[in-house]
Amino acid sequence: MLQEEEDLSLTIAHIVQKLKGSRLYSQLERQAWVSLQKPEIKLESLKEDIKEFFRITGWEKKLQNAVYSELTVFPLPRHPAAPPEHLKEPLVYMRKAQGSWEKRILKSLNSMCTELSIPLARKRPVVEQKELLNKWNEMGTDEPDLSLFRPVYAPKDFLEVLINLRNPNYENGDHLNLRTHLGLIQVPLKVKYISELKDYFIELSLNTGQLGIDDATQVPPELFENEHVRLGQKVLAEQDSAAAQQYVRQGSPTALRAELWALILNVSNQPEDLLYYEQLKSNVIQHDLLVDSLIYKDVKLTASNDDYYFVFEDYLYQVLLCFSRDTSVLGHFAYNSASPPKSYIRGKLGMEDYAVFYPPNGVIPFHGFSMYVAPLCFLYHEPSKLYQIFREMYVRFFFRLHSISSHHSGIVSLCFLFETLLQTHLPQLFYHLREIGAQPLRISFKWMVRAFSGYLATDQLLLLWDRILGYNSLEILAVLAAAVFAFRAVNLMEVTSLAAAEAVLADLSTLKVMPLLQIFLFATVT
Amino acid sequence: MSRVQVPCHIKGAVALQVGDVRTVQGRPGVLVIDVTFPTAGPIELQEITFKNYYTAFLSIRVRQPGSPNKWITCLRDYCLMPNPHNEEGAQDYVSLYKHQMLCDMEKVLELRLILRQPSPLWLNFTLEDLQFFQHGPQSPSSAFTKWLSHPAPYEQPALLLQQALPDPDKVSSEVQQMWMLTEMIRANRTTARIGRFDVSCPAASAFSPLALTWPGLTSSVCVTGGWLL
């Protein structure tokens, strides 16, 4: 009991310290000063009257949203003896694996740099700056020569690293024994059983209305849809983050989705945010980074070739180029197992005073990175708001999909969860695929790393991402991957090679996400 | 509350196993660690801190000067890993406090930590960085120096030089205000970023392409071919 009280006061102190320097704090102070002129505020009961004033004018709600956002995103303060690396990742061997993976990426980037003799960063000449400023809204028409650039790594390279992940204290001999896992992932992480998943995803159950199922044309809207939309409008009127997060678990109406997501991520369009985006834009114009060419190449290879997203090519450049210069993203490395790479000014290798992070936000894009932004373009049309939403989603969710960590939403746990679900509920299918050399994870890994972006139809993808925001966890990606395999199980049982299995699962664009999830979680006989 | 670390002597872990260690297959599931306090005599134990390494359950027994031949259990099967087969909790930092113990820890001569790991999956298990703490001294207000509590009698101000030395009374009142300002700023210290005044991306032509590195890694890496597109 005593310990819990101490933990609570430590958490409160931690959050207060975080919020004290934020814009919200100064706004609240200003509002409190302004309220002193109002007749309702009496000197005898000053504290209560001001609190009541905040409640009526909606400032208390804003503060609640900010506190909720802090609690959701940042992990609680750690044990005093634990070093900061422990907060990033508690297991030592995973930290080491992430470190050597980062070293590999770095080596690849360095070798590409020296081969092409391009500097990591350079200041643009004034003529070029003017040209870029004129072309800012149509950077997609630019056709620079990118043939010599290669993406730094692709998801399949990352999968190989995860397959070779081993715990040195774990008994897995080289030969197959009872302790070897039948799937590709060989680390015994904690994942939820299907009964725990059923409790966790209770709002997706068969007797609860869902958007994605109960808004189909055959279902009369009075049964669920109208009431749900009314409820959504009420939530937006209240401006309550926590309520929005709970609401979105049953899906979000298309008309309200943009505002609901902004409310959940606590992103508001203040003039300061617009100014910050403009500052990033001017950084892009003044300096040219090597990472920019990687981003160009990635967008050209992935999003521009996609039927749904090619129209947003210009937006993607505007967001991603600014993203790589945003140093506020460095804050998320406190709870990310990855570390940002450091670069040294020429001639001063190893001296900490001359070290900077490269790229400025510490994130090196890989093949397919731009697909994280592309679906958001359907919701937000203003580049600065689109940018903020993407940045929030990245530092809350997407970073876990490409770093090695034992977190329950990390990609290693998602892979392990997927394999466990498949083995438990479709043992025949799993055995058959394993026998023909088509380990299921090899096919579903690329879906999960991209959060299914580019594989599902956009409306289905947005329904899926509604649930990711609602449950604040990426586990639903693994459940959906298993559900897709369950859906196509009959066809998969007849294939005889990895290529044929991939062909069966090549096209997911006709799938409906919510019925698949419901059937897999609640209607499968186990 | 303040706490002071107690120097202790930790004897190496002894595995308990049935049968002959050499001929029996399988690893021991129980380890015993003995801890004595040779310099401090019987201490009042406030807190125990350690880093777990794959131990699932912990029991603690103490020997007290009241009954030197009896071991009293003060913690029974405290769960460190909710599922012994999984990695959850396997490498966490843990603190155990006096109020969690079953008996009182006023005088402790010796401690015996009994570690259990029933799962056969793990090669080793132990507790690392064991530290023991007792109550620290009271707040430092007790030790007042004499010259603070007996202020010196009023002295005549020294003669001012005719040149531009400011009036000491005026300076001292302003210093008081400045001191208050610094105290306010220090109290408002925050971890939020200032935002607009961040340093922008530095002038870049000086970057050497060979100079990218990650801090603190010593492991060697082999780059396998073919993993670049």
Short mmCIF file of N, CA, C and O in Angstrom, two decimals, chain A residues 3 17 20-21 79 81-83 86 90-93 99 102-104 106-108 110 113-114 120-122 150 152 157 167-171 179 188-190 275 279 283 287 327 339-346 349 356, chain B residues 27 49 53-54 83 85-88 91-95 97 99 120-124 187-193 196 198 200-214 217 219 221 223-224 227-229:
data_model
loop_
_atom_site.label_atom_id
_atom_site.label_comp_id
_atom_site.label_asym_id
_atom_site.label_seq_id
_atom_site.Cartn_x
_atom_site.Cartn_y
_atom_site.Cartn_z
N GLN A 3 3.92 1.43 -0.87
CA GLN A 3 4.69 1.47 -2.10
C GLN A 3 3.87 2.04 -3.23
O GLN A 3 4.35 2.82 -4.04
N GLN A 17 6.22 17.75 -13.85
CA GLN A 17 7.47 18.33 -14.36
C GLN A 17 7.45 18.41 -15.88
O GLN A 17 7.90 19.38 -16.47
N LYS A 20 5.02 21.20 -17.07
CA LYS A 20 5.25 22.57 -16.60
C LYS A 20 5.83 23.47 -17.68
O LYS A 20 5.59 24.66 -17.70
N GLY A 21 6.65 22.92 -18.56
CA GLY A 21 7.26 23.77 -19.57
C GLY A 21 6.45 23.87 -20.84
O GLY A 21 6.82 24.55 -21.78
N HIS A 79 12.62 2.04 -11.70
CA HIS A 79 13.27 1.79 -10.44
C HIS A 79 14.52 2.65 -10.34
O HIS A 79 15.25 2.79 -11.30
N ALA A 81 17.41 2.22 -9.24
CA ALA A 81 18.70 1.60 -9.55
C ALA A 81 18.84 1.26 -11.02
O ALA A 81 19.93 0.94 -11.48
N ALA A 82 17.74 1.32 -11.78
CA ALA A 82 17.80 0.87 -13.17
C ALA A 82 18.42 1.95 -14.03
O ALA A 82 18.02 3.10 -13.98
N PRO A 83 19.39 1.59 -14.88
CA PRO A 83 19.98 2.59 -15.78
C PRO A 83 19.00 2.95 -16.89
O PRO A 83 18.05 2.22 -17.12
N HIS A 86 17.73 0.39 -19.34
CA HIS A 86 16.76 -0.58 -18.89
C HIS A 86 15.36 -0.14 -19.27
O HIS A 86 14.48 -0.96 -19.55
N PRO A 90 14.50 -3.88 -21.32
CA PRO A 90 15.03 -4.54 -20.10
C PRO A 90 15.95 -5.72 -20.35
O PRO A 90 16.77 -6.04 -19.50
N LEU A 91 15.82 -6.39 -21.51
CA LEU A 91 16.62 -7.60 -21.70
C LEU A 91 17.93 -7.25 -22.38
O LEU A 91 17.95 -6.66 -23.46
N VAL A 92 19.03 -7.69 -21.75
CA VAL A 92 20.35 -7.27 -22.22
C VAL A 92 20.66 -7.79 -23.61
O VAL A 92 21.21 -7.08 -24.46
N TYR A 93 20.30 -9.06 -23.88
CA TYR A 93 20.70 -9.63 -25.17
C TYR A 93 19.94 -8.96 -26.32
O TYR A 93 20.47 -8.84 -27.43
N GLY A 99 21.84 -3.20 -31.04
CA GLY A 99 23.07 -2.46 -31.28
C GLY A 99 23.81 -2.97 -32.51
O GLY A 99 24.26 -2.17 -33.34
N GLU A 102 21.99 -1.98 -35.67
CA GLU A 102 22.21 -0.57 -36.01
C GLU A 102 23.58 -0.38 -36.63
O GLU A 102 23.74 0.42 -37.57
N LYS A 103 24.56 -1.12 -36.11
CA LYS A 103 25.91 -1.00 -36.67
C LYS A 103 25.91 -1.43 -38.13
O LYS A 103 26.57 -0.82 -38.98
N ARG A 104 25.17 -2.48 -38.44
CA ARG A 104 25.09 -2.94 -39.83
C ARG A 104 24.47 -1.89 -40.74
O ARG A 104 24.97 -1.63 -41.84
N LEU A 106 24.36 1.23 -40.31
CA LEU A 106 25.31 2.33 -40.39
C LEU A 106 26.41 2.05 -41.39
O LEU A 106 26.78 2.89 -42.20
N LYS A 107 26.92 0.82 -41.36
CA LYS A 107 28.00 0.44 -42.26
C LYS A 107 27.50 0.54 -43.71
O LYS A 107 28.20 1.04 -44.59
N SER A 108 26.26 0.09 -43.91
CA SER A 108 25.70 0.14 -45.25
C SER A 108 25.57 1.57 -45.73
O SER A 108 25.93 1.91 -46.87
N ASN A 110 27.25 4.20 -44.68
CA ASN A 110 28.59 4.74 -44.89
C ASN A 110 29.18 4.28 -46.21
O ASN A 110 29.80 5.06 -46.95
N CYS A 113 27.67 6.00 -49.05
CA CYS A 113 28.17 7.38 -49.07
C CYS A 113 29.53 7.46 -49.75
O CYS A 113 29.77 8.33 -50.59
N THR A 114 30.45 6.59 -49.35
CA THR A 114 31.79 6.66 -49.91
C THR A 114 31.78 6.24 -51.37
O THR A 114 32.48 6.82 -52.19
N LEU A 120 27.15 13.52 -46.37
CA LEU A 120 25.95 13.19 -45.62
C LEU A 120 24.97 14.37 -45.60
O LEU A 120 23.77 14.20 -45.60
N ALA A 121 25.55 15.57 -45.59
CA ALA A 121 24.70 16.76 -45.56
C ALA A 121 25.47 17.90 -46.20
O ALA A 121 26.69 17.96 -46.09
N ARG A 122 24.76 18.79 -46.87
CA ARG A 122 25.43 19.96 -47.44
C ARG A 122 24.45 21.13 -47.46
O ARG A 122 23.23 20.93 -47.49
N ARG A 150 20.52 2.93 -53.12
CA ARG A 150 19.80 1.72 -52.75
C ARG A 150 19.15 1.99 -51.39
O ARG A 150 19.74 2.65 -50.57
N VAL A 152 18.45 1.42 -47.63
CA VAL A 152 19.44 0.93 -46.68
C VAL A 152 19.15 -0.50 -46.26
O VAL A 152 20.04 -1.31 -46.10
N ASP A 157 15.44 -8.29 -44.79
CA ASP A 157 16.73 -8.33 -44.10
C ASP A 157 16.52 -8.30 -42.59
O ASP A 157 17.20 -8.98 -41.83
N ASN A 167 18.55 -16.03 -27.05
CA ASN A 167 18.83 -15.70 -25.67
C ASN A 167 19.95 -16.60 -25.19
O ASN A 167 19.80 -17.82 -25.20
N PRO A 168 21.09 -16.06 -24.75
CA PRO A 168 22.19 -16.94 -24.36
C PRO A 168 21.89 -17.79 -23.14
O PRO A 168 22.53 -18.80 -22.92
N ASN A 169 20.88 -17.42 -22.36
CA ASN A 169 20.55 -18.18 -21.17
C ASN A 169 19.44 -19.20 -21.45
O ASN A 169 18.97 -19.88 -20.55
N TYR A 170 19.02 -19.32 -22.68
CA TYR A 170 17.90 -20.18 -23.00
C TYR A 170 18.43 -21.48 -23.56
O TYR A 170 19.37 -21.49 -24.36
N GLU A 171 17.80 -22.59 -23.16
CA GLU A 171 18.29 -23.86 -23.64
C GLU A 171 17.72 -24.12 -25.02
O GLU A 171 16.60 -24.59 -25.16
N ARG A 179 12.29 -28.19 -26.80
CA ARG A 179 12.28 -26.77 -26.47
C ARG A 179 12.36 -25.88 -27.70
O ARG A 179 12.13 -24.71 -27.60
N PRO A 188 11.49 -16.91 -26.07
CA PRO A 188 10.22 -17.18 -25.38
C PRO A 188 9.62 -15.93 -24.74
O PRO A 188 9.68 -15.74 -23.54
N LEU A 189 9.04 -15.08 -25.56
CA LEU A 189 8.46 -13.86 -25.01
C LEU A 189 7.06 -14.13 -24.51
O LEU A 189 6.42 -15.09 -24.92
N LYS A 190 6.58 -13.21 -23.68
CA LYS A 190 5.23 -13.37 -23.17
C LYS A 190 4.26 -12.84 -24.22
O LYS A 190 4.35 -11.68 -24.62
N LEU A 275 3.92 27.26 -37.07
CA LEU A 275 5.22 27.93 -37.13
C LEU A 275 6.35 26.91 -37.09
O LEU A 275 7.35 27.03 -37.80
N GLN A 279 9.25 26.24 -39.82
CA GLN A 279 10.68 26.24 -39.51
C GLN A 279 11.36 25.00 -40.08
O GLN A 279 12.45 25.06 -40.65
N ASN A 283 14.32 24.55 -42.89
CA ASN A 283 15.50 23.70 -42.73
C ASN A 283 15.70 22.82 -43.96
O ASN A 283 16.81 22.63 -44.44
N HIS A 287 19.23 23.08 -46.23
CA HIS A 287 20.23 22.03 -46.24
C HIS A 287 19.69 20.81 -46.95
O HIS A 287 18.52 20.50 -46.89
N THR A 327 13.99 17.50 -34.62
CA THR A 327 14.75 16.98 -33.48
C THR A 327 13.85 16.63 -32.30
O THR A 327 14.30 15.95 -31.39
N SER A 339 18.83 3.47 -30.80
CA SER A 339 19.51 4.72 -30.44
C SER A 339 19.80 5.49 -31.71
O SER A 339 20.09 4.90 -32.74
N PRO A 340 19.76 6.82 -31.66
CA PRO A 340 20.02 7.58 -32.88
C PRO A 340 21.50 7.56 -33.21
O PRO A 340 22.34 7.64 -32.32
N PRO A 341 21.86 7.47 -34.49
CA PRO A 341 23.28 7.46 -34.84
C PRO A 341 23.91 8.83 -34.67
O PRO A 341 23.26 9.85 -34.84
N LYS A 342 25.19 8.82 -34.33
CA LYS A 342 25.90 10.09 -34.14
C LYS A 342 26.87 10.29 -35.28
O LYS A 342 27.45 9.33 -35.79
N SER A 343 27.03 11.53 -35.64
CA SER A 343 28.01 11.84 -36.67
C SER A 343 28.96 12.89 -36.12
O SER A 343 28.58 13.70 -35.29
N TYR A 344 30.20 12.87 -36.59
CA TYR A 344 31.19 13.81 -36.07
C TYR A 344 31.63 14.75 -37.17
O TYR A 344 31.76 14.36 -38.33
N ILE A 345 31.88 16.00 -36.81
CA ILE A 345 32.40 16.97 -37.77
C ILE A 345 33.75 16.46 -38.25
O ILE A 345 34.51 15.84 -37.49
N ARG A 346 34.05 16.73 -39.51
CA ARG A 346 35.27 16.16 -40.12
C ARG A 346 36.49 16.48 -39.29
O ARG A 346 36.75 17.62 -38.94
N LEU A 349 36.71 13.08 -35.03
CA LEU A 349 36.06 11.82 -34.72
C LEU A 349 36.25 11.48 -33.26
O LEU A 349 37.35 11.51 -32.75
N VAL A 356 26.91 15.26 -33.60
CA VAL A 356 25.50 15.59 -33.81
C VAL A 356 24.79 14.31 -34.19
O VAL A 356 25.41 13.34 -34.61
N ARG B 27 19.32 -29.49 -14.45
CA ARG B 27 19.94 -28.43 -13.66
C ARG B 27 19.21 -28.26 -12.35
O ARG B 27 18.02 -28.56 -12.25
N THR B 49 17.67 -4.27 -2.49
CA THR B 49 17.56 -3.99 -3.93
C THR B 49 18.41 -4.97 -4.69
O THR B 49 19.51 -5.31 -4.26
N TYR B 53 17.90 -12.04 -12.42
CA TYR B 53 18.37 -12.71 -13.64
C TYR B 53 17.73 -14.08 -13.69
O TYR B 53 18.30 -15.06 -13.23
N TYR B 54 16.53 -14.10 -14.25
CA TYR B 54 15.81 -15.34 -14.50
C TYR B 54 15.45 -16.14 -13.26
O TYR B 54 15.23 -17.34 -13.35
N ASN B 83 5.35 -15.87 -15.20
CA ASN B 83 5.35 -17.16 -15.87
C ASN B 83 6.81 -17.58 -15.98
O ASN B 83 7.57 -16.97 -16.72
N HIS B 85 8.31 -19.69 -17.60
CA HIS B 85 8.81 -20.09 -18.92
C HIS B 85 9.02 -18.91 -19.84
O HIS B 85 9.61 -19.04 -20.90
N ASN B 86 8.46 -17.73 -19.48
CA ASN B 86 8.58 -16.56 -20.35
C ASN B 86 9.63 -15.61 -19.84
O ASN B 86 10.11 -15.72 -18.74
N GLU B 87 9.92 -14.61 -20.67
CA GLU B 87 10.93 -13.62 -20.31
C GLU B 87 10.38 -12.50 -19.45
O GLU B 87 11.11 -11.59 -19.09
N GLU B 88 9.11 -12.53 -19.12
CA GLU B 88 8.53 -11.39 -18.42
C GLU B 88 9.09 -11.27 -17.01
O GLU B 88 9.02 -12.22 -16.24
N GLN B 91 14.63 -9.82 -16.17
CA GLN B 91 15.81 -9.00 -15.90
C GLN B 91 15.44 -7.67 -15.28
O GLN B 91 16.08 -6.66 -15.52
N ASP B 92 14.40 -7.67 -14.46
CA ASP B 92 13.92 -6.42 -13.86
C ASP B 92 14.72 -6.05 -12.62
O ASP B 92 15.30 -6.89 -11.96
N TYR B 93 14.67 -4.76 -12.28
CA TYR B 93 15.23 -4.28 -11.03
C TYR B 93 14.12 -4.28 -9.98
O TYR B 93 13.03 -3.79 -10.24
N VAL B 94 14.42 -4.83 -8.82
CA VAL B 94 13.37 -5.01 -7.80
C VAL B 94 13.84 -4.43 -6.48
O VAL B 94 15.03 -4.52 -6.13
N SER B 95 12.91 -3.85 -5.74
CA SER B 95 13.18 -3.40 -4.36
C SER B 95 12.19 -4.06 -3.43
O SER B 95 10.99 -4.10 -3.71
N TYR B 97 10.84 -4.01 0.60
CA TYR B 97 10.86 -3.10 1.74
C TYR B 97 10.48 -3.82 3.03
O TYR B 97 9.90 -4.90 3.02
N HIS B 99 8.16 -3.23 5.08
CA HIS B 99 6.74 -3.48 5.35
C HIS B 99 6.19 -4.68 4.58
O HIS B 99 5.08 -5.12 4.81
N PRO B 120 12.73 -25.68 -16.78
CA PRO B 120 13.98 -26.26 -17.26
C PRO B 120 14.57 -25.51 -18.44
O PRO B 120 15.63 -25.88 -18.94
N LEU B 121 13.91 -24.43 -18.88
CA LEU B 121 14.37 -23.76 -20.09
C LEU B 121 15.61 -22.93 -19.89
O LEU B 121 16.35 -22.68 -20.84
N TRP B 122 15.87 -22.49 -18.66
CA TRP B 122 16.95 -21.53 -18.45
C TRP B 122 18.20 -22.23 -17.99
O TRP B 122 18.18 -23.09 -17.15
N LEU B 123 19.34 -21.77 -18.52
CA LEU B 123 20.60 -22.41 -18.17
C LEU B 123 21.06 -21.99 -16.78
O LEU B 123 21.55 -22.79 -16.02
N ASN B 124 20.93 -20.70 -16.48
CA ASN B 124 21.36 -20.19 -15.17
C ASN B 124 20.31 -19.27 -14.62
O ASN B 124 19.52 -18.70 -15.37
N ALA B 187 13.05 26.29 -9.59
CA ALA B 187 11.88 25.50 -9.18
C ALA B 187 11.04 25.11 -10.38
O ALA B 187 10.38 24.09 -10.38
N ASN B 188 11.08 25.95 -11.44
CA ASN B 188 10.25 25.66 -12.60
C ASN B 188 10.98 24.84 -13.62
O ASN B 188 10.57 24.78 -14.75
N ARG B 189 12.05 24.21 -13.23
CA ARG B 189 12.83 23.48 -14.22
C ARG B 189 11.98 22.38 -14.85
O ARG B 189 11.27 21.66 -14.17
N THR B 190 12.05 22.29 -16.12
CA THR B 190 11.16 21.38 -16.81
C THR B 190 11.94 20.62 -17.87
O THR B 190 13.01 21.02 -18.27
N THR B 191 11.37 19.53 -18.31
CA THR B 191 12.03 18.77 -19.35
C THR B 191 11.43 19.06 -20.72
O THR B 191 11.81 18.47 -21.70
N ALA B 192 10.49 19.96 -20.79
CA ALA B 192 9.89 20.26 -22.11
C ALA B 192 10.87 21.06 -22.95
O ALA B 192 11.74 21.77 -22.44
N ARG B 193 10.73 20.95 -24.25
CA ARG B 193 11.65 21.64 -25.14
C ARG B 193 11.20 23.08 -25.33
O ARG B 193 10.03 23.39 -25.26
N ARG B 196 10.98 26.78 -30.61
CA ARG B 196 11.43 27.55 -31.76
C ARG B 196 12.91 27.83 -31.73
O ARG B 196 13.49 28.18 -32.72
N ASP B 198 15.33 25.82 -31.07
CA ASP B 198 16.22 24.69 -31.28
C ASP B 198 17.27 25.04 -32.30
O ASP B 198 17.02 25.79 -33.23
N SER B 200 19.17 24.61 -35.53
CA SER B 200 18.79 23.95 -36.77
C SER B 200 19.91 23.05 -37.23
O SER B 200 20.99 23.03 -36.66
N CYS B 201 19.63 22.33 -38.27
CA CYS B 201 20.60 21.39 -38.83
C CYS B 201 21.90 22.11 -39.15
O CYS B 201 21.91 23.07 -39.89
N PRO B 202 23.01 21.69 -38.59
CA PRO B 202 24.25 22.47 -38.70
C PRO B 202 24.84 22.47 -40.10
O PRO B 202 24.51 21.63 -40.92
N ALA B 203 25.66 23.43 -40.34
CA ALA B 203 26.32 23.57 -41.65
C ALA B 203 27.05 22.29 -41.97
O ALA B 203 27.79 21.76 -41.16
N ALA B 204 26.85 21.78 -43.13
CA ALA B 204 27.06 20.36 -43.31
C ALA B 204 28.29 19.98 -44.08
O ALA B 204 28.66 18.84 -44.10
N SER B 205 28.91 20.92 -44.75
CA SER B 205 30.00 20.47 -45.61
C SER B 205 31.13 19.87 -44.83
O SER B 205 32.00 19.23 -45.39
N ALA B 206 31.15 20.06 -43.55
CA ALA B 206 32.26 19.55 -42.77
C ALA B 206 32.09 18.10 -42.38
O ALA B 206 32.97 17.50 -41.80
N PHE B 207 30.95 17.48 -42.69
CA PHE B 207 30.75 16.09 -42.23
C PHE B 207 31.62 15.14 -43.01
O PHE B 207 31.64 15.16 -44.22
N SER B 208 32.26 14.31 -42.32
CA SER B 208 33.02 13.28 -43.01
C SER B 208 32.14 12.06 -43.16
O SER B 208 31.55 11.60 -42.20
N PRO B 209 32.04 11.48 -44.33
CA PRO B 209 31.17 10.31 -44.49
C PRO B 209 31.64 9.11 -43.72
O PRO B 209 30.88 8.22 -43.45
N LEU B 210 32.91 9.09 -43.36
CA LEU B 210 33.39 7.91 -42.65
C LEU B 210 33.20 8.02 -41.16
O LEU B 210 33.62 7.17 -40.43
N ALA B 211 32.59 9.07 -40.73
CA ALA B 211 32.62 9.33 -39.29
C ALA B 211 31.35 8.95 -38.58
O ALA B 211 31.21 9.20 -37.42
N LEU B 212 30.40 8.34 -39.26
CA LEU B 212 29.18 7.93 -38.56
C LEU B 212 29.49 6.78 -37.63
O LEU B 212 30.15 5.83 -38.01
N THR B 213 29.01 6.86 -36.46
CA THR B 213 29.24 5.75 -35.56
C THR B 213 28.13 5.68 -34.54
O THR B 213 27.40 6.63 -34.34
N TRP B 214 27.98 4.53 -33.91
CA TRP B 214 27.06 4.44 -32.79
C TRP B 214 27.89 4.39 -31.52
O TRP B 214 28.90 3.70 -31.48
N LEU B 217 29.57 0.67 -28.67
CA LEU B 217 29.45 -0.73 -29.08
C LEU B 217 30.82 -1.31 -29.32
O LEU B 217 31.68 -0.70 -29.93
N SER B 219 30.99 -4.90 -30.03
CA SER B 219 30.86 -6.20 -30.68
C SER B 219 31.23 -6.07 -32.15
O SER B 219 30.94 -5.09 -32.81
N VAL B 221 31.00 -7.03 -36.11
CA VAL B 221 29.83 -7.30 -36.94
C VAL B 221 30.30 -7.83 -38.27
O VAL B 221 31.23 -7.30 -38.85
N VAL B 223 29.21 -8.30 -42.12
CA VAL B 223 28.17 -7.87 -43.04
C VAL B 223 27.98 -8.97 -44.07
O VAL B 223 28.89 -9.26 -44.84
N THR B 224 26.82 -9.58 -44.07
CA THR B 224 26.62 -10.63 -45.06
C THR B 224 26.24 -9.99 -46.37
O THR B 224 25.57 -8.98 -46.43
N TRP B 227 22.28 -8.28 -48.76
CA TRP B 227 21.12 -7.80 -48.06
C TRP B 227 20.82 -6.36 -48.38
O TRP B 227 20.00 -5.76 -47.76
N LEU B 228 21.51 -5.80 -49.35
CA LEU B 228 21.11 -4.50 -49.86
C LEU B 228 20.34 -4.73 -51.14
O LEU B 228 20.74 -5.56 -51.95
N LEU B 229 19.31 -3.97 -51.32
CA LEU B 229 18.53 -4.17 -52.55
C LEU B 229 19.35 -3.80 -53.76
O LEU B 229 19.96 -2.73 -53.78
#
